[in-house]
Amino acid sequence: MEEEEFLTADCSAVAYQYADLCIPVEVSPHAAIGSIRTECCGKPAITCRENPSCRSCEIIIEQKIRIKIPIRYTASARIGEVEIDCSKDCRCK
């Protein structure tokens, strides 16, 4: 082999390493309440009650209502410190 050919020859290599990774991920939930709305269901029931002292009257109103409570759910994630354990079983290819 001539010296000139040796200097221009291309050499390459490929190596592989196996490793076990440990990546902690912390997930945090978030919730927010939107505008609450109410709606009457049917007619109210009204009853009168007399006060035993005869100084006042009491009116009791009962009403069934439907309450709309919109809730928006989201979550965020944060990655902790990554750990690596290089495998001692090096199966190079």
Coordinates of N, CA and C in Angstrom, one line a residue:
M1 N 0.8 -1.2 0.0 CA 0.0 0.0 0.0 C 0.9 1.2 0.0
E2 N 0.6 2.1 -0.9 CA 1.4 3.4 -0.9 C 1.0 4.3 0.2
E3 N 2.0 5.1 0.6 CA 1.7 6.1 1.7 C 0.6 7.0 1.4
E4 N 0.5 7.5 0.2 CA -0.5 8.5 -0.2 C -1.9 7.8 0.0
E5 N -2.1 6.6 -0.4 CA -3.4 5.9 -0.3 C -3.7 5.7 1.2
F6 N -2.8 5.5 2.0 CA -3.0 5.3 3.5 C -3.5 6.6 4.1
L7 N -3.0 7.7 3.8 CA -3.4 9.0 4.3 C -4.8 9.4 3.9
T8 N -5.2 9.0 2.8 CA -6.6 9.4 2.3 C -7.6 8.3 2.6
A9 N -7.3 7.2 3.2 CA -8.2 6.1 3.4 C -9.2 6.6 4.5
D10 N -10.5 6.2 4.3 CA -11.6 6.6 5.2 C -11.8 5.4 6.2
C11 N -11.8 5.8 7.5 CA -12.0 4.8 8.6 C -13.3 5.3 9.3
S12 N -14.1 4.4 9.7 CA -15.2 4.7 10.6 C -15.5 3.6 11.5
A13 N -16.3 3.9 12.6 CA -16.7 2.9 13.6 C -18.0 3.3 14.1
V14 N -18.8 2.3 14.6 CA -20.1 2.6 15.2 C -20.1 1.8 16.5
A15 N -20.5 2.4 17.6 CA -20.5 1.8 18.9 C -21.9 2.0 19.5
Y16 N -22.4 1.0 20.3 CA -23.7 1.1 20.9 C -23.5 0.9 22.4
Q17 N -24.2 1.6 23.2 CA -24.2 1.5 24.7 C -25.7 1.3 25.1
Y18 N -25.9 0.3 26.0 CA -27.3 0.1 26.5 C -27.3 0.8 27.9
A19 N -28.5 1.4 28.2 CA -28.6 2.1 29.4 C -30.1 2.1 29.9
D20 N -30.3 2.1 31.2 CA -31.6 2.2 31.7 C -31.8 3.6 32.2
L21 N -32.9 4.3 31.8 CA -33.1 5.7 32.2 C -34.3 5.7 33.2
C22 N -34.2 6.6 34.1 CA -35.3 6.8 35.1 C -35.6 8.3 35.0
I23 N -36.8 8.6 34.5 CA -37.3 10.0 34.3 C -38.6 10.2 35.1
P24 N -38.5 10.9 36.2 CA -39.7 11.1 37.0 C -40.5 12.3 36.3
V25 N -41.8 12.1 36.2 CA -42.7 13.1 35.6 C -43.7 13.4 36.7
E26 N -43.8 14.6 37.1 CA -44.8 15.0 38.1 C -46.0 15.7 37.3
V27 N -47.2 15.2 37.5 CA -48.4 15.7 36.8 C -49.2 16.4 37.9
S28 N -49.6 17.7 37.6 CA -50.4 18.5 38.6 C -51.7 18.8 37.9
P29 N -52.8 18.5 38.6 CA -54.1 18.8 38.0 C -54.5 20.3 38.3
H30 N -55.3 20.9 37.5 CA -55.8 22.2 37.7 C -57.3 22.2 37.3
A31 N -58.1 23.0 38.1 CA -59.5 23.1 37.8 C -59.9 24.5 38.0
A32 N -60.8 25.0 37.1 CA -61.3 26.4 37.2 C -62.8 26.3 37.0
I33 N -63.5 27.1 37.8 CA -65.0 27.1 37.8 C -65.4 28.3 36.9
G34 N -66.3 28.1 35.9 CA -66.8 29.1 35.1 C -68.0 29.9 35.7
S35 N -68.7 30.6 34.9 CA -69.9 31.3 35.5 C -71.0 30.3 35.8
I36 N -71.4 30.4 37.1 CA -72.5 29.6 37.6 C -73.9 30.2 37.2
R37 N -74.8 29.3 36.7 CA -76.1 29.8 36.3 C -77.1 28.9 37.0
T38 N -78.2 29.5 37.4 CA -79.3 28.8 38.0 C -80.6 29.0 37.2
E39 N -81.5 28.0 37.4 CA -82.7 28.0 36.6 C -83.8 27.4 37.5
C40 N -85.0 28.0 37.6 CA -86.1 27.5 38.4 C -86.7 26.3 37.7
C41 N -87.1 25.3 38.5 CA -87.7 24.1 38.0 C -89.1 24.1 38.6
G42 N -90.1 24.3 37.8 CA -91.5 24.4 38.3 C -91.8 25.6 39.0
K43 N -93.0 25.6 39.7 CA -93.5 26.7 40.5 C -93.0 26.6 41.9
P44 N -92.9 27.7 42.6 CA -92.5 27.6 44.0 C -93.8 27.2 44.9
A45 N -93.5 26.6 46.0 CA -94.5 26.3 47.0 C -94.4 27.3 48.1
I46 N -95.5 28.0 48.4 CA -95.5 29.1 49.4 C -96.5 28.7 50.5
T47 N -96.0 28.7 51.7 CA -96.8 28.4 52.9 C -96.6 29.6 53.9
C48 N -97.7 29.8 54.6 CA -97.7 30.9 55.6 C -97.7 30.2 56.9
R49 N -97.0 30.8 57.9 CA -97.0 30.3 59.2 C -97.1 31.5 60.2
E50 N -98.0 31.3 61.1 CA -98.2 32.4 62.1 C -97.3 32.3 63.2
N51 N -96.7 33.4 63.7 CA -95.8 33.4 64.8 C -96.7 33.3 66.1
P52 N -96.4 32.4 67.0 CA -97.2 32.3 68.2 C -97.2 33.6 69.1
S53 N -96.3 34.5 68.9 CA -96.3 35.7 69.7 C -97.3 36.7 69.1
C54 N -97.9 36.4 67.9 CA -98.8 37.3 67.2 C -98.2 38.6 66.8
R55 N -96.9 38.7 66.7 CA -96.2 39.9 66.4 C -95.7 39.9 64.9
S56 N -95.7 38.8 64.3 CA -95.2 38.7 62.9 C -95.8 37.5 62.2
C57 N -95.7 37.5 60.9 CA -96.1 36.3 60.1 C -94.9 35.9 59.3
E58 N -94.8 34.6 59.1 CA -93.7 34.0 58.4 C -94.2 33.4 57.1
I59 N -93.5 33.7 56.0 CA -93.8 33.1 54.7 C -92.6 32.2 54.4
I60 N -92.9 30.9 54.0 CA -91.9 30.0 53.6 C -92.0 29.7 52.1
I61 N -91.0 29.9 51.4 CA -91.0 29.7 49.9 C -90.0 28.5 49.6
E62 N -90.5 27.5 49.0 CA -89.7 26.4 48.6 C -89.6 26.3 47.1
Q63 N -88.4 26.3 46.5 CA -88.3 26.3 45.1 C -87.2 25.3 44.7
K64 N -87.5 24.4 43.8 CA -86.4 23.5 43.3 C -85.7 24.3 42.1
I65 N -84.4 24.3 42.2 CA -83.6 24.9 41.1 C -82.6 24.0 40.6
R66 N -82.2 24.3 39.3 CA -81.1 23.5 38.7 C -79.9 24.5 38.6
I67 N -78.8 24.0 39.1 CA -77.5 24.8 39.1 C -76.6 24.2 38.1
K68 N -76.2 25.1 37.1 CA -75.2 24.7 36.1 C -73.8 25.2 36.6
I69 N -72.9 24.3 36.8 CA -71.6 24.6 37.3 C -70.5 24.1 36.3
P70 N -70.1 25.0 35.4 CA -69.1 24.5 34.4 C -67.7 24.5 35.1
I71 N -67.0 23.4 34.9 CA -65.7 23.2 35.4 C -64.7 22.9 34.3
R72 N -63.6 23.5 34.2 CA -62.6 23.2 33.2 C -61.4 22.6 33.9
Y73 N -61.1 21.4 33.3 CA -60.0 20.6 33.9 C -58.8 20.7 33.0
T74 N -57.6 20.8 33.5 CA -56.4 20.8 32.7 C -55.3 20.1 33.6
A75 N -54.2 19.9 33.1 CA -53.1 19.3 33.8 C -51.8 19.8 33.2
S76 N -50.8 19.9 34.1 CA -49.5 20.3 33.6 C -48.5 19.2 34.1
A77 N -47.4 19.1 33.4 CA -46.4 18.1 33.7 C -45.0 18.8 33.8
R78 N -44.2 18.2 34.7 CA -42.9 18.8 35.0 C -41.9 17.5 35.1
I79 N -40.9 17.6 34.3 CA -39.9 16.5 34.4 C -38.9 16.8 35.4
G80 N -38.6 15.8 36.2 CA -37.6 15.9 37.3 C -36.2 15.6 36.7
E81 N -35.3 15.4 37.7 CA -33.9 15.1 37.3 C -33.8 13.7 36.7
V82 N -33.2 13.6 35.5 CA -33.0 12.3 34.9 C -31.9 11.5 35.4
E83 N -32.1 10.2 35.7 CA -31.0 9.4 36.2 C -30.7 8.3 35.1
I84 N -29.4 7.9 35.0 CA -29.0 6.9 34.1 C -28.2 5.8 34.8
D85 N -28.4 4.6 34.4 CA -27.7 3.4 34.8 C -27.1 2.8 33.6
C86 N -25.8 3.0 33.4 CA -25.2 2.3 32.2 C -25.1 0.8 32.4
S87 N -25.6 0.1 31.5 CA -25.6 -1.3 31.6 C -24.2 -1.9 31.5
K88 N -23.9 -2.8 32.4 CA -22.6 -3.4 32.4 C -22.5 -4.5 31.3
D89 N -23.7 -4.9 30.8 CA -23.8 -5.9 29.8 C -23.6 -5.1 28.4
C90 N -22.4 -4.9 28.0 CA -22.1 -4.2 26.8 C -22.1 -5.2 25.6
R91 N -23.2 -5.2 24.9 CA -23.3 -6.1 23.7 C -23.1 -5.2 22.5
C92 N -21.8 -4.9 22.2 CA -21.5 -4.1 21.1 C -21.8 -4.8 19.8
K93 N -22.2 -4.0 18.8 CA -22.5 -4.5 17.5 C -21.6 -3.9 16.5

